[in-house]
Amino acid sequence: MEKFINWLEKTMLPVANKIAKQRHLMAIRDTFMTILPPIFFGGIIAVINSAPAVEGTTNGFMIAWANFASENAVILSWLNTVTLGFLSFYVCIGITYYLCKHYEITPFMPIVIAIAGFMMLTAEPVELSFGNVLGQLTYFDGKGMLVAIFVSIATVEAYRFLTEHHVGEIKMPDSVPPALTTSFGSLVTCIIILAVDSLLFIVCYKTQGVGFAHTIINVLSPAIEATDNIGTAILVAILLNLGWFFGIHDAIWNGFLSPIEYGTLSMNAAAKAAGTALPAVFTVSFWCYFGIIGGLGNCLALGILCLLSKRKDIKTVGKLGIVPAFFGISEPITFGLPIMLNPILFVPCILTSVVNVTVSYLLMSSNIIGRTYAMLSYNMPSIFGSYFATGDFKAVILIIVLILIDMLIYYPFFKAHEKATEDMAEE
């Protein structure tokens, strides 16, 4: 086991460091971390708009909640739309900003160009006349994520290349205000980039009768749907927990995973608001509330076992770590027990998440447990977050069962760790 761990450490850490420093992935990761507030706000609105009242409900609170949601459906749906439903729009702005920051480019003009390009390629015109502009904003949510990433990265890279090579640069006298100098200096650059965006829009609209985003979704929908499966969920469970075992924070994977997890959440939220079936199972709230109960390594179950330990040092770790683990913070137990680089706890650290996502995915895909459509907070305890994310009381029961299963998985390895700790103390 130690040879295997040493081999993984030598091969995995260099790759993880390269991924963590890749500028485009860093921009995507930082963007999703930054736009969490409107996503959480949209999640709260989605919960308010989804009263868990069924036909025959006699509970006064549930009936009042359902009536309030019904009477204010338009308002609540709009609030959800302009927050969680505009996810791709905010992602486009964020990636553009962070890439500009990386290249030390003043971000205002690239952001304006990126917004114009994104609008051009995602919004579909319905009716255009004097004083009346109607457009279809269907692809502003998670469905337009690939377009948002493409437009933002392409805009910044093109802007940087054109300005560095002084393509079409217009020099103004020193007496001209700086703002006007910037505007004229980037005029040709702006025209070139938007011309390319326009060409993409024109080609799609003339040949397909729809926008660029619609065309891309039709072409890539099989690949997008392929990410929402039990295999992906298990692979994520293995990779993230394996990395955490070596002290590699899961944030390095956000550049890859966030567009998928938040994209599917956004689509589920839109479907919930529209009263249609939720299309996806694997979302950010699925992973956060069901896959890692107590943080990476499923430390809530392990924290409970620590509290039951006869060893004073391990019990102390449990006392210090159980409350943070309840709120999804695993660090006190991960580094205090420790789990990190501990060969005895290597298997259960990964196996618990694999079991959790497998059981949860099968139950949700079979429609036995409701699917997730809201994300309240990373630190929302799973026992509460599971309910608010699904609106299904059965999800709470599932969390309790999963915690018990995680304890059973951890138990023999925990006892072996306890024994190894005793032997080391005696020496």
CSV table of C-alpha atoms in Angstrom, one decimal:
chain,number,residue,atom,x,y,z
A,1,MET,CA,0.0,0.0,0.0
A,2,GLU,CA,2.8,2.4,0.9
A,3,LYS,CA,4.5,1.8,-2.5
A,4,PHE,CA,1.2,2.5,-4.3
A,5,ILE,CA,0.7,5.7,-2.3
A,6,ASN,CA,4.2,6.9,-3.0
A,7,TRP,CA,3.8,6.2,-6.7
A,8,LEU,CA,0.5,8.2,-6.7
A,9,GLU,CA,2.1,11.0,-4.8
A,10,LYS,CA,5.0,11.3,-7.3
A,11,THR,CA,2.7,11.1,-10.4
A,12,MET,CA,-0.4,12.9,-9.2
A,13,LEU,CA,1.0,16.0,-7.5
A,14,PRO,CA,3.0,17.4,-10.5
A,15,VAL,CA,-0.1,16.9,-12.7
A,16,ALA,CA,-2.4,18.5,-10.1
A,17,ASN,CA,0.0,21.5,-9.8
A,18,LYS,CA,0.0,22.0,-13.6
A,19,ILE,CA,-3.8,21.9,-13.7
A,20,ALA,CA,-4.1,24.3,-10.8
A,21,LYS,CA,-1.9,26.9,-12.6
A,22,GLN,CA,-3.4,26.6,-16.1
A,23,ARG,CA,-4.7,30.2,-16.8
A,24,HIS,CA,-8.0,29.3,-18.5
A,25,LEU,CA,-9.0,26.7,-15.9
A,26,MET,CA,-8.0,29.1,-13.1
A,27,ALA,CA,-10.3,31.8,-14.7
A,28,ILE,CA,-13.2,29.3,-14.8
A,29,ARG,CA,-12.6,28.2,-11.2
A,30,ASP,CA,-12.3,31.7,-9.9
A,31,THR,CA,-15.4,32.7,-11.8
A,32,PHE,CA,-17.6,30.0,-10.2
A,33,MET,CA,-16.3,30.8,-6.8
A,34,THR,CA,-17.1,34.5,-7.3
A,35,ILE,CA,-20.6,34.2,-8.6
A,36,LEU,CA,-21.8,31.9,-5.8
A,37,PRO,CA,-23.9,34.7,-4.2
A,38,PRO,CA,-26.4,35.1,-7.1
A,39,ILE,CA,-26.5,31.3,-7.5
A,40,PHE,CA,-27.4,30.8,-3.8
A,41,PHE,CA,-30.0,33.6,-4.1
A,42,GLY,CA,-31.5,31.9,-7.0
A,43,GLY,CA,-31.5,28.6,-5.1
A,44,ILE,CA,-33.4,30.2,-2.2
A,45,ILE,CA,-35.9,31.6,-4.6
A,46,ALA,CA,-36.3,28.2,-6.2
A,47,VAL,CA,-37.0,26.7,-2.8
A,48,ILE,CA,-39.6,29.3,-2.0
A,49,ASN,CA,-41.3,28.7,-5.4
A,50,SER,CA,-41.5,25.0,-4.8
A,51,ALA,CA,-43.7,24.4,-1.8
A,52,PRO,CA,-43.7,20.6,-0.9
A,53,ALA,CA,-47.4,20.5,-0.6
A,54,VAL,CA,-49.3,17.6,-2.3
A,55,GLU,CA,-53.0,17.1,-2.9
A,56,GLY,CA,-54.8,16.5,0.4
A,57,THR,CA,-52.2,18.4,2.5
A,58,THR,CA,-53.8,19.6,5.7
A,59,ASN,CA,-50.8,21.3,7.3
A,60,GLY,CA,-51.6,25.1,7.5
A,61,PHE,CA,-48.0,26.2,7.0
A,62,MET,CA,-47.6,24.1,3.8
A,63,ILE,CA,-50.9,25.3,2.5
A,64,ALA,CA,-50.0,29.0,3.1
A,65,TRP,CA,-46.6,28.4,1.5
A,66,ALA,CA,-48.2,26.8,-1.6
A,67,ASN,CA,-50.7,29.6,-1.9
A,68,PHE,CA,-48.0,32.3,-1.6
A,69,ALA,CA,-45.9,30.5,-4.3
A,70,SER,CA,-48.9,30.3,-6.6
A,71,GLU,CA,-49.9,33.9,-6.2
A,72,ASN,CA,-46.4,35.2,-6.8
A,73,ALA,CA,-45.3,32.6,-9.4
A,74,VAL,CA,-44.4,35.2,-12.0
A,75,ILE,CA,-42.3,37.3,-9.6
A,76,LEU,CA,-40.5,34.3,-8.1
A,77,SER,CA,-39.8,32.8,-11.5
A,78,TRP,CA,-38.4,36.1,-12.8
A,79,LEU,CA,-36.1,36.4,-9.7
A,80,ASN,CA,-34.8,32.9,-10.3
A,81,THR,CA,-34.4,33.6,-14.0
A,82,VAL,CA,-32.2,36.7,-13.6
A,83,THR,CA,-30.0,35.0,-11.0
A,84,LEU,CA,-29.5,31.2,-11.5
A,85,GLY,CA,-31.2,31.4,-14.9
A,86,PHE,CA,-28.6,33.8,-16.2
A,87,LEU,CA,-25.7,31.6,-15.1
A,88,SER,CA,-24.0,31.5,-18.4
A,89,PHE,CA,-24.2,35.3,-18.8
A,90,TYR,CA,-22.4,35.8,-15.5
A,91,VAL,CA,-19.8,33.1,-16.3
A,92,CYS,CA,-19.0,34.9,-19.5
A,93,ILE,CA,-18.3,38.1,-17.6
A,94,GLY,CA,-16.3,36.4,-14.9
A,95,ILE,CA,-14.0,34.4,-17.2
A,96,THR,CA,-13.3,37.5,-19.2
A,97,TYR,CA,-12.5,39.5,-16.1
A,98,TYR,CA,-10.1,36.9,-14.6
A,99,LEU,CA,-8.3,36.2,-17.9
A,100,CYS,CA,-7.8,40.0,-18.3
A,101,LYS,CA,-6.5,40.1,-14.8
A,102,HIS,CA,-4.1,37.3,-15.6
A,103,TYR,CA,-2.8,39.1,-18.6
A,104,GLU,CA,-2.8,42.5,-16.8
A,105,ILE,CA,-5.3,43.9,-19.4
A,106,THR,CA,-7.8,46.6,-18.4
A,107,PRO,CA,-10.9,44.5,-18.3
A,108,PHE,CA,-13.7,46.9,-19.2
A,109,MET,CA,-13.5,46.9,-23.0
A,110,PRO,CA,-13.0,43.1,-23.3
A,111,ILE,CA,-16.0,42.5,-21.0
A,112,VAL,CA,-18.2,44.8,-23.1
A,113,ILE,CA,-17.1,43.0,-26.3
A,114,ALA,CA,-17.6,39.6,-24.6
A,115,ILE,CA,-21.1,40.5,-23.5
A,116,ALA,CA,-22.0,41.7,-27.0
A,117,GLY,CA,-20.7,38.5,-28.5
A,118,PHE,CA,-22.5,36.3,-25.9
A,119,MET,CA,-25.8,38.1,-26.5
A,120,MET,CA,-25.3,37.8,-30.3
A,121,LEU,CA,-24.6,34.1,-30.1
A,122,THR,CA,-27.1,33.0,-27.4
A,123,ALA,CA,-30.2,35.3,-27.6
A,124,GLU,CA,-32.5,34.5,-30.6
A,125,PRO,CA,-34.5,37.4,-32.1
A,126,VAL,CA,-38.2,37.0,-32.0
A,127,GLU,CA,-39.5,40.4,-33.0
A,128,LEU,CA,-37.5,43.5,-33.8
A,129,SER,CA,-39.2,46.8,-34.4
A,130,PHE,CA,-39.0,50.4,-33.3
A,131,GLY,CA,-39.6,50.5,-29.6
A,132,ASN,CA,-40.3,46.8,-29.4
A,133,VAL,CA,-37.4,44.3,-29.1
A,134,LEU,CA,-38.2,40.7,-28.2
A,135,GLY,CA,-35.6,38.0,-27.9
A,136,GLN,CA,-35.4,34.4,-26.7
A,137,LEU,CA,-33.1,34.1,-23.6
A,138,THR,CA,-33.4,30.3,-23.3
A,139,TYR,CA,-29.7,29.7,-23.5
A,140,PHE,CA,-28.7,32.2,-20.8
A,141,ASP,CA,-28.8,29.4,-18.2
A,142,GLY,CA,-26.7,26.3,-18.0
A,143,LYS,CA,-27.5,25.3,-21.6
A,144,GLY,CA,-25.3,28.3,-22.8
A,145,MET,CA,-22.3,27.4,-20.7
A,146,LEU,CA,-20.1,26.2,-23.5
A,147,VAL,CA,-20.9,29.3,-25.5
A,148,ALA,CA,-20.1,31.5,-22.5
A,149,ILE,CA,-16.7,29.8,-22.0
A,150,PHE,CA,-15.9,29.9,-25.7
A,151,VAL,CA,-16.8,33.6,-26.2
A,152,SER,CA,-15.0,34.8,-23.1
A,153,ILE,CA,-11.8,33.0,-23.7
A,154,ALA,CA,-11.8,33.7,-27.5
A,155,THR,CA,-12.5,37.4,-26.8
A,156,VAL,CA,-9.7,37.9,-24.4
A,157,GLU,CA,-7.2,35.9,-26.4
A,158,ALA,CA,-8.1,37.8,-29.6
A,159,TYR,CA,-8.1,41.1,-27.8
A,160,ARG,CA,-4.7,40.4,-26.4
A,161,PHE,CA,-3.2,39.3,-29.7
A,162,LEU,CA,-4.6,42.2,-31.7
A,163,THR,CA,-3.5,44.9,-29.2
A,164,GLU,CA,0.0,43.4,-28.6
A,165,HIS,CA,0.5,43.4,-32.4
A,166,HIS,CA,-1.0,47.0,-32.7
A,167,VAL,CA,-3.5,45.8,-35.3
A,168,GLY,CA,-5.5,48.9,-36.4
A,169,GLU,CA,-4.3,50.9,-33.5
A,170,ILE,CA,-5.4,54.5,-33.6
A,171,LYS,CA,-3.1,56.9,-31.7
A,172,MET,CA,-4.7,60.0,-30.2
A,173,PRO,CA,-3.0,63.3,-29.1
A,174,ASP,CA,-2.0,63.5,-25.4
A,175,SER,CA,-4.7,66.2,-24.9
A,176,VAL,CA,-7.5,63.7,-25.6
A,177,PRO,CA,-9.1,62.3,-22.4
A,178,PRO,CA,-7.9,58.8,-21.4
A,179,ALA,CA,-11.3,57.2,-21.7
A,180,LEU,CA,-11.6,58.4,-25.3
A,181,THR,CA,-8.1,57.3,-26.1
A,182,THR,CA,-9.0,53.8,-24.9
A,183,SER,CA,-12.1,53.8,-26.9
A,184,PHE,CA,-10.5,54.8,-30.2
A,185,GLY,CA,-7.4,52.7,-29.5
A,186,SER,CA,-9.5,49.5,-29.3
A,187,LEU,CA,-12.0,50.4,-32.1
A,188,VAL,CA,-10.6,48.2,-34.8
A,189,THR,CA,-10.0,45.4,-32.4
A,190,CYS,CA,-13.6,45.5,-31.2
A,191,ILE,CA,-14.9,45.6,-34.8
A,192,ILE,CA,-12.8,42.5,-35.8
A,193,ILE,CA,-13.9,40.4,-32.8
A,194,LEU,CA,-17.6,41.3,-33.1
A,195,ALA,CA,-17.4,40.8,-36.9
A,196,VAL,CA,-16.3,37.2,-36.2
A,197,ASP,CA,-19.2,36.8,-33.7
A,198,SER,CA,-21.6,38.3,-36.2
A,199,LEU,CA,-20.4,35.8,-38.9
A,200,LEU,CA,-21.1,32.9,-36.6
A,201,PHE,CA,-24.6,34.2,-35.8
A,202,ILE,CA,-25.4,34.9,-39.5
A,203,VAL,CA,-24.2,31.4,-40.7
A,204,CYS,CA,-26.3,29.6,-38.0
A,205,TYR,CA,-29.4,31.8,-38.5
A,206,LYS,CA,-29.3,31.6,-42.3
A,207,THR,CA,-28.6,27.9,-42.5
A,208,GLN,CA,-30.5,26.6,-39.4
A,209,GLY,CA,-32.9,29.4,-38.6
A,210,VAL,CA,-31.7,29.4,-35.0
A,211,GLY,CA,-28.8,30.9,-33.0
A,212,PHE,CA,-25.3,29.7,-32.5
A,213,ALA,CA,-26.0,28.3,-29.0
A,214,HIS,CA,-29.0,26.3,-30.3
A,215,THR,CA,-26.8,24.8,-33.0
A,216,ILE,CA,-24.0,23.9,-30.6
A,217,ILE,CA,-26.4,22.3,-28.2
A,218,ASN,CA,-27.9,20.2,-31.0
A,219,VAL,CA,-24.5,19.0,-32.1
A,220,LEU,CA,-23.0,18.4,-28.6
A,221,SER,CA,-26.1,17.3,-26.7
A,222,PRO,CA,-25.1,13.6,-26.8
A,223,ALA,CA,-21.7,14.5,-25.2
A,224,ILE,CA,-23.4,16.8,-22.7
A,225,GLU,CA,-25.9,14.1,-21.7
A,226,ALA,CA,-23.1,11.6,-21.4
A,227,THR,CA,-21.6,13.6,-18.4
A,228,ASP,CA,-24.8,13.0,-16.4
A,229,ASN,CA,-24.4,9.4,-15.6
A,230,ILE,CA,-23.4,7.1,-12.8
A,231,GLY,CA,-20.0,6.6,-14.3
A,232,THR,CA,-19.2,10.3,-14.2
A,233,ALA,CA,-20.5,10.5,-10.6
A,234,ILE,CA,-18.2,7.6,-9.5
A,235,LEU,CA,-15.2,9.0,-11.3
A,236,VAL,CA,-15.6,12.4,-9.7
A,237,ALA,CA,-16.0,10.7,-6.3
A,238,ILE,CA,-12.7,8.8,-6.8
A,239,LEU,CA,-10.7,11.7,-8.3
A,240,LEU,CA,-11.7,14.4,-5.7
A,241,ASN,CA,-11.3,12.2,-2.7
A,242,LEU,CA,-8.1,10.7,-4.0
A,243,GLY,CA,-6.7,14.2,-4.4
A,244,TRP,CA,-7.9,15.2,-1.0
A,245,PHE,CA,-6.1,12.2,0.5
A,246,PHE,CA,-2.9,13.7,-0.8
A,247,GLY,CA,-3.9,17.2,0.5
A,248,ILE,CA,-4.8,18.4,-3.0
A,249,HIS,CA,-7.9,20.7,-2.6
A,250,ASP,CA,-10.8,19.9,-4.8
A,251,ALA,CA,-10.8,23.5,-6.1
A,252,ILE,CA,-8.2,22.5,-8.7
A,253,TRP,CA,-10.9,20.4,-10.5
A,254,ASN,CA,-13.5,23.3,-10.5
A,255,GLY,CA,-12.3,24.4,-13.9
A,256,PHE,CA,-13.5,21.1,-15.3
A,257,LEU,CA,-16.4,20.3,-13.1
A,258,SER,CA,-18.1,23.6,-12.3
A,259,PRO,CA,-19.5,24.1,-15.8
A,260,ILE,CA,-21.0,20.6,-15.7
A,261,GLU,CA,-22.3,20.7,-12.2
A,262,TYR,CA,-23.7,24.2,-12.2
A,263,GLY,CA,-25.0,23.8,-15.8
A,264,THR,CA,-27.1,20.8,-14.9
A,265,LEU,CA,-28.3,22.6,-11.7
A,266,SER,CA,-29.4,25.6,-13.8
A,267,MET,CA,-31.3,23.4,-16.2
A,268,ASN,CA,-33.0,21.5,-13.4
A,269,ALA,CA,-34.0,24.9,-11.8
A,270,ALA,CA,-35.5,26.1,-15.1
A,271,ALA,CA,-37.4,22.8,-15.5
A,272,LYS,CA,-38.7,23.1,-11.9
A,273,ALA,CA,-39.9,26.6,-12.5
A,274,ALA,CA,-41.6,25.5,-15.7
A,275,GLY,CA,-43.3,22.5,-14.0
A,276,THR,CA,-41.6,19.9,-16.2
A,277,ALA,CA,-39.5,16.9,-15.3
A,278,LEU,CA,-36.0,17.6,-14.0
A,279,PRO,CA,-33.6,16.3,-16.7
A,280,ALA,CA,-30.3,15.8,-14.7
A,281,VAL,CA,-29.2,13.9,-11.6
A,282,PHE,CA,-25.5,14.9,-11.3
A,283,THR,CA,-25.5,18.5,-10.1
A,284,VAL,CA,-23.4,20.6,-7.7
A,285,SER,CA,-25.9,20.1,-4.9
A,286,PHE,CA,-26.1,16.3,-5.6
A,287,TRP,CA,-22.4,16.1,-5.1
A,288,CYS,CA,-22.2,18.5,-2.1
A,289,TYR,CA,-25.2,17.2,-0.1
A,290,PHE,CA,-25.2,13.5,-1.1
A,291,GLY,CA,-21.7,12.6,-2.3
A,292,ILE,CA,-19.6,14.2,0.5
A,293,ILE,CA,-21.6,14.2,3.7
A,294,GLY,CA,-19.4,16.2,6.1
A,295,GLY,CA,-16.9,17.3,3.4
A,296,LEU,CA,-14.5,15.3,1.3
A,297,GLY,CA,-13.8,11.9,2.9
A,298,ASN,CA,-17.4,11.9,4.4
A,299,CYS,CA,-16.0,13.1,7.7
A,300,LEU,CA,-19.3,13.3,9.5
A,301,ALA,CA,-19.5,9.5,9.8
A,302,LEU,CA,-15.8,9.4,10.8
A,303,GLY,CA,-16.3,12.2,13.3
A,304,ILE,CA,-19.0,10.2,15.0
A,305,LEU,CA,-16.7,7.2,15.3
A,306,CYS,CA,-14.0,9.4,16.8
A,307,LEU,CA,-16.5,10.6,19.5
A,308,LEU,CA,-17.1,6.9,20.4
A,309,SER,CA,-13.4,6.1,20.6
A,310,LYS,CA,-11.8,5.1,23.9
A,311,ARG,CA,-8.6,6.9,23.0
A,312,LYS,CA,-8.5,10.4,24.4
A,313,ASP,CA,-6.6,11.9,21.5
A,314,ILE,CA,-8.9,10.5,18.9
A,315,LYS,CA,-12.0,11.5,20.9
A,316,THR,CA,-10.6,15.1,21.1
A,317,VAL,CA,-10.3,15.2,17.3
A,318,GLY,CA,-13.9,14.1,17.2
A,319,LYS,CA,-15.0,16.8,19.6
A,320,LEU,CA,-13.1,19.5,17.6
A,321,GLY,CA,-14.2,18.2,14.2
A,322,ILE,CA,-17.8,17.0,14.5
A,323,VAL,CA,-19.4,20.4,14.4
A,324,PRO,CA,-17.4,21.6,11.3
A,325,ALA,CA,-18.1,18.3,9.7
A,326,PHE,CA,-21.8,18.7,10.3
A,327,PHE,CA,-21.5,21.9,8.2
A,328,GLY,CA,-19.4,20.2,5.5
A,329,ILE,CA,-16.0,21.3,6.7
A,330,SER,CA,-13.7,18.3,6.8
A,331,GLU,CA,-10.3,19.9,7.5
A,332,PRO,CA,-10.2,19.4,11.3
A,333,ILE,CA,-10.7,15.7,11.0
A,334,THR,CA,-8.7,15.3,7.7
A,335,PHE,CA,-5.6,16.9,9.2
A,336,GLY,CA,-6.2,16.1,12.9
A,337,LEU,CA,-6.8,12.3,12.8
A,338,PRO,CA,-5.3,12.4,10.1
A,339,ILE,CA,-6.9,11.0,6.9
A,340,MET,CA,-4.3,12.6,4.6
A,341,LEU,CA,-1.5,10.2,3.7
A,342,ASN,CA,-2.9,7.6,6.1
A,343,PRO,CA,-2.7,4.2,4.3
A,344,ILE,CA,-5.2,2.6,6.7
A,345,LEU,CA,-7.9,5.2,5.9
A,346,PHE,CA,-7.1,5.3,2.2
A,347,VAL,CA,-9.8,2.9,1.1
A,348,PRO,CA,-12.8,4.1,3.1
A,349,CYS,CA,-11.9,7.7,2.3
A,350,ILE,CA,-12.7,7.0,-1.3
A,351,LEU,CA,-15.2,4.1,-1.0
A,352,THR,CA,-17.7,6.1,1.1
A,353,SER,CA,-18.2,8.7,-1.6
A,354,VAL,CA,-18.4,6.0,-4.3
A,355,VAL,CA,-21.2,4.2,-2.3
A,356,ASN,CA,-23.0,7.5,-1.6
A,357,VAL,CA,-23.1,8.7,-5.2
A,358,THR,CA,-24.0,5.3,-6.5
A,359,VAL,CA,-26.9,4.8,-4.1
A,360,SER,CA,-28.1,8.4,-4.5
A,361,TYR,CA,-27.8,8.4,-8.3
A,362,LEU,CA,-29.7,5.1,-8.7
A,363,LEU,CA,-32.5,6.3,-6.4
A,364,MET,CA,-32.8,9.7,-8.2
A,365,SER,CA,-32.6,8.3,-11.7
A,366,SER,CA,-35.3,5.9,-10.7
A,367,ASN,CA,-37.4,8.8,-9.4
A,368,ILE,CA,-37.6,7.2,-6.0
A,369,ILE,CA,-35.9,10.3,-4.5
A,370,GLY,CA,-36.5,13.8,-5.9
A,371,ARG,CA,-33.7,15.3,-8.0
A,372,THR,CA,-31.8,18.4,-7.0
A,373,TYR,CA,-32.8,21.9,-8.4
A,374,ALA,CA,-31.4,24.3,-5.8
A,375,MET,CA,-28.1,25.0,-4.1
A,376,LEU,CA,-28.3,26.9,-0.8
A,377,SER,CA,-24.7,26.8,0.5
A,378,TYR,CA,-21.7,24.6,0.5
A,379,ASN,CA,-21.8,24.7,4.3
A,380,MET,CA,-25.5,23.8,4.6
A,381,PRO,CA,-25.6,20.5,6.6
A,382,SER,CA,-26.6,17.7,4.2
A,383,ILE,CA,-29.5,16.7,6.4
A,384,PHE,CA,-31.1,20.1,5.7
A,385,GLY,CA,-29.5,20.8,2.3
A,386,SER,CA,-30.8,17.5,0.9
A,387,TYR,CA,-34.4,18.5,1.6
A,388,PHE,CA,-34.1,22.1,0.4
A,389,ALA,CA,-32.3,21.0,-2.8
A,390,THR,CA,-34.9,18.4,-3.7
A,391,GLY,CA,-38.1,19.3,-1.8
A,392,ASP,CA,-38.4,15.6,-0.9
A,393,PHE,CA,-38.5,14.5,2.7
A,394,LYS,CA,-37.3,11.0,1.6
A,395,ALA,CA,-33.9,12.7,0.8
A,396,VAL,CA,-33.4,13.4,4.5
A,397,ILE,CA,-34.0,9.7,5.3
A,398,LEU,CA,-31.5,8.8,2.6
A,399,ILE,CA,-28.8,11.1,4.2
A,400,ILE,CA,-29.3,9.4,7.6
A,401,VAL,CA,-29.0,5.9,5.9
A,402,LEU,CA,-25.9,7.0,4.0
A,403,ILE,CA,-24.3,8.3,7.2
A,404,LEU,CA,-24.9,4.9,8.9
A,405,ILE,CA,-23.5,3.1,5.8
A,406,ASP,CA,-20.4,5.4,5.9
A,407,MET,CA,-19.9,4.5,9.5
A,408,LEU,CA,-20.0,0.8,8.7
A,409,ILE,CA,-17.5,1.2,5.9
A,410,TYR,CA,-15.1,3.3,8.1
A,411,TYR,CA,-15.5,1.1,11.2
A,412,PRO,CA,-13.0,-1.7,10.6
A,413,PHE,CA,-10.4,0.7,9.1
A,414,PHE,CA,-11.0,3.1,12.0
A,415,LYS,CA,-10.4,0.3,14.6
A,416,ALA,CA,-7.2,-0.6,12.7
A,417,HIS,CA,-6.1,3.0,12.8
A,418,GLU,CA,-7.0,3.1,16.5
A,419,LYS,CA,-4.8,0.0,17.1
A,420,ALA,CA,-1.9,1.4,15.1
A,421,THR,CA,-2.1,4.7,17.1
A,422,GLU,CA,-1.9,2.7,20.4
A,423,ASP,CA,1.1,0.7,19.1
A,424,MET,CA,2.9,3.9,18.1
A,425,ALA,CA,2.1,5.4,21.6
A,426,GLU,CA,3.6,2.4,23.3
A,427,GLU,CA,6.8,2.6,21.3
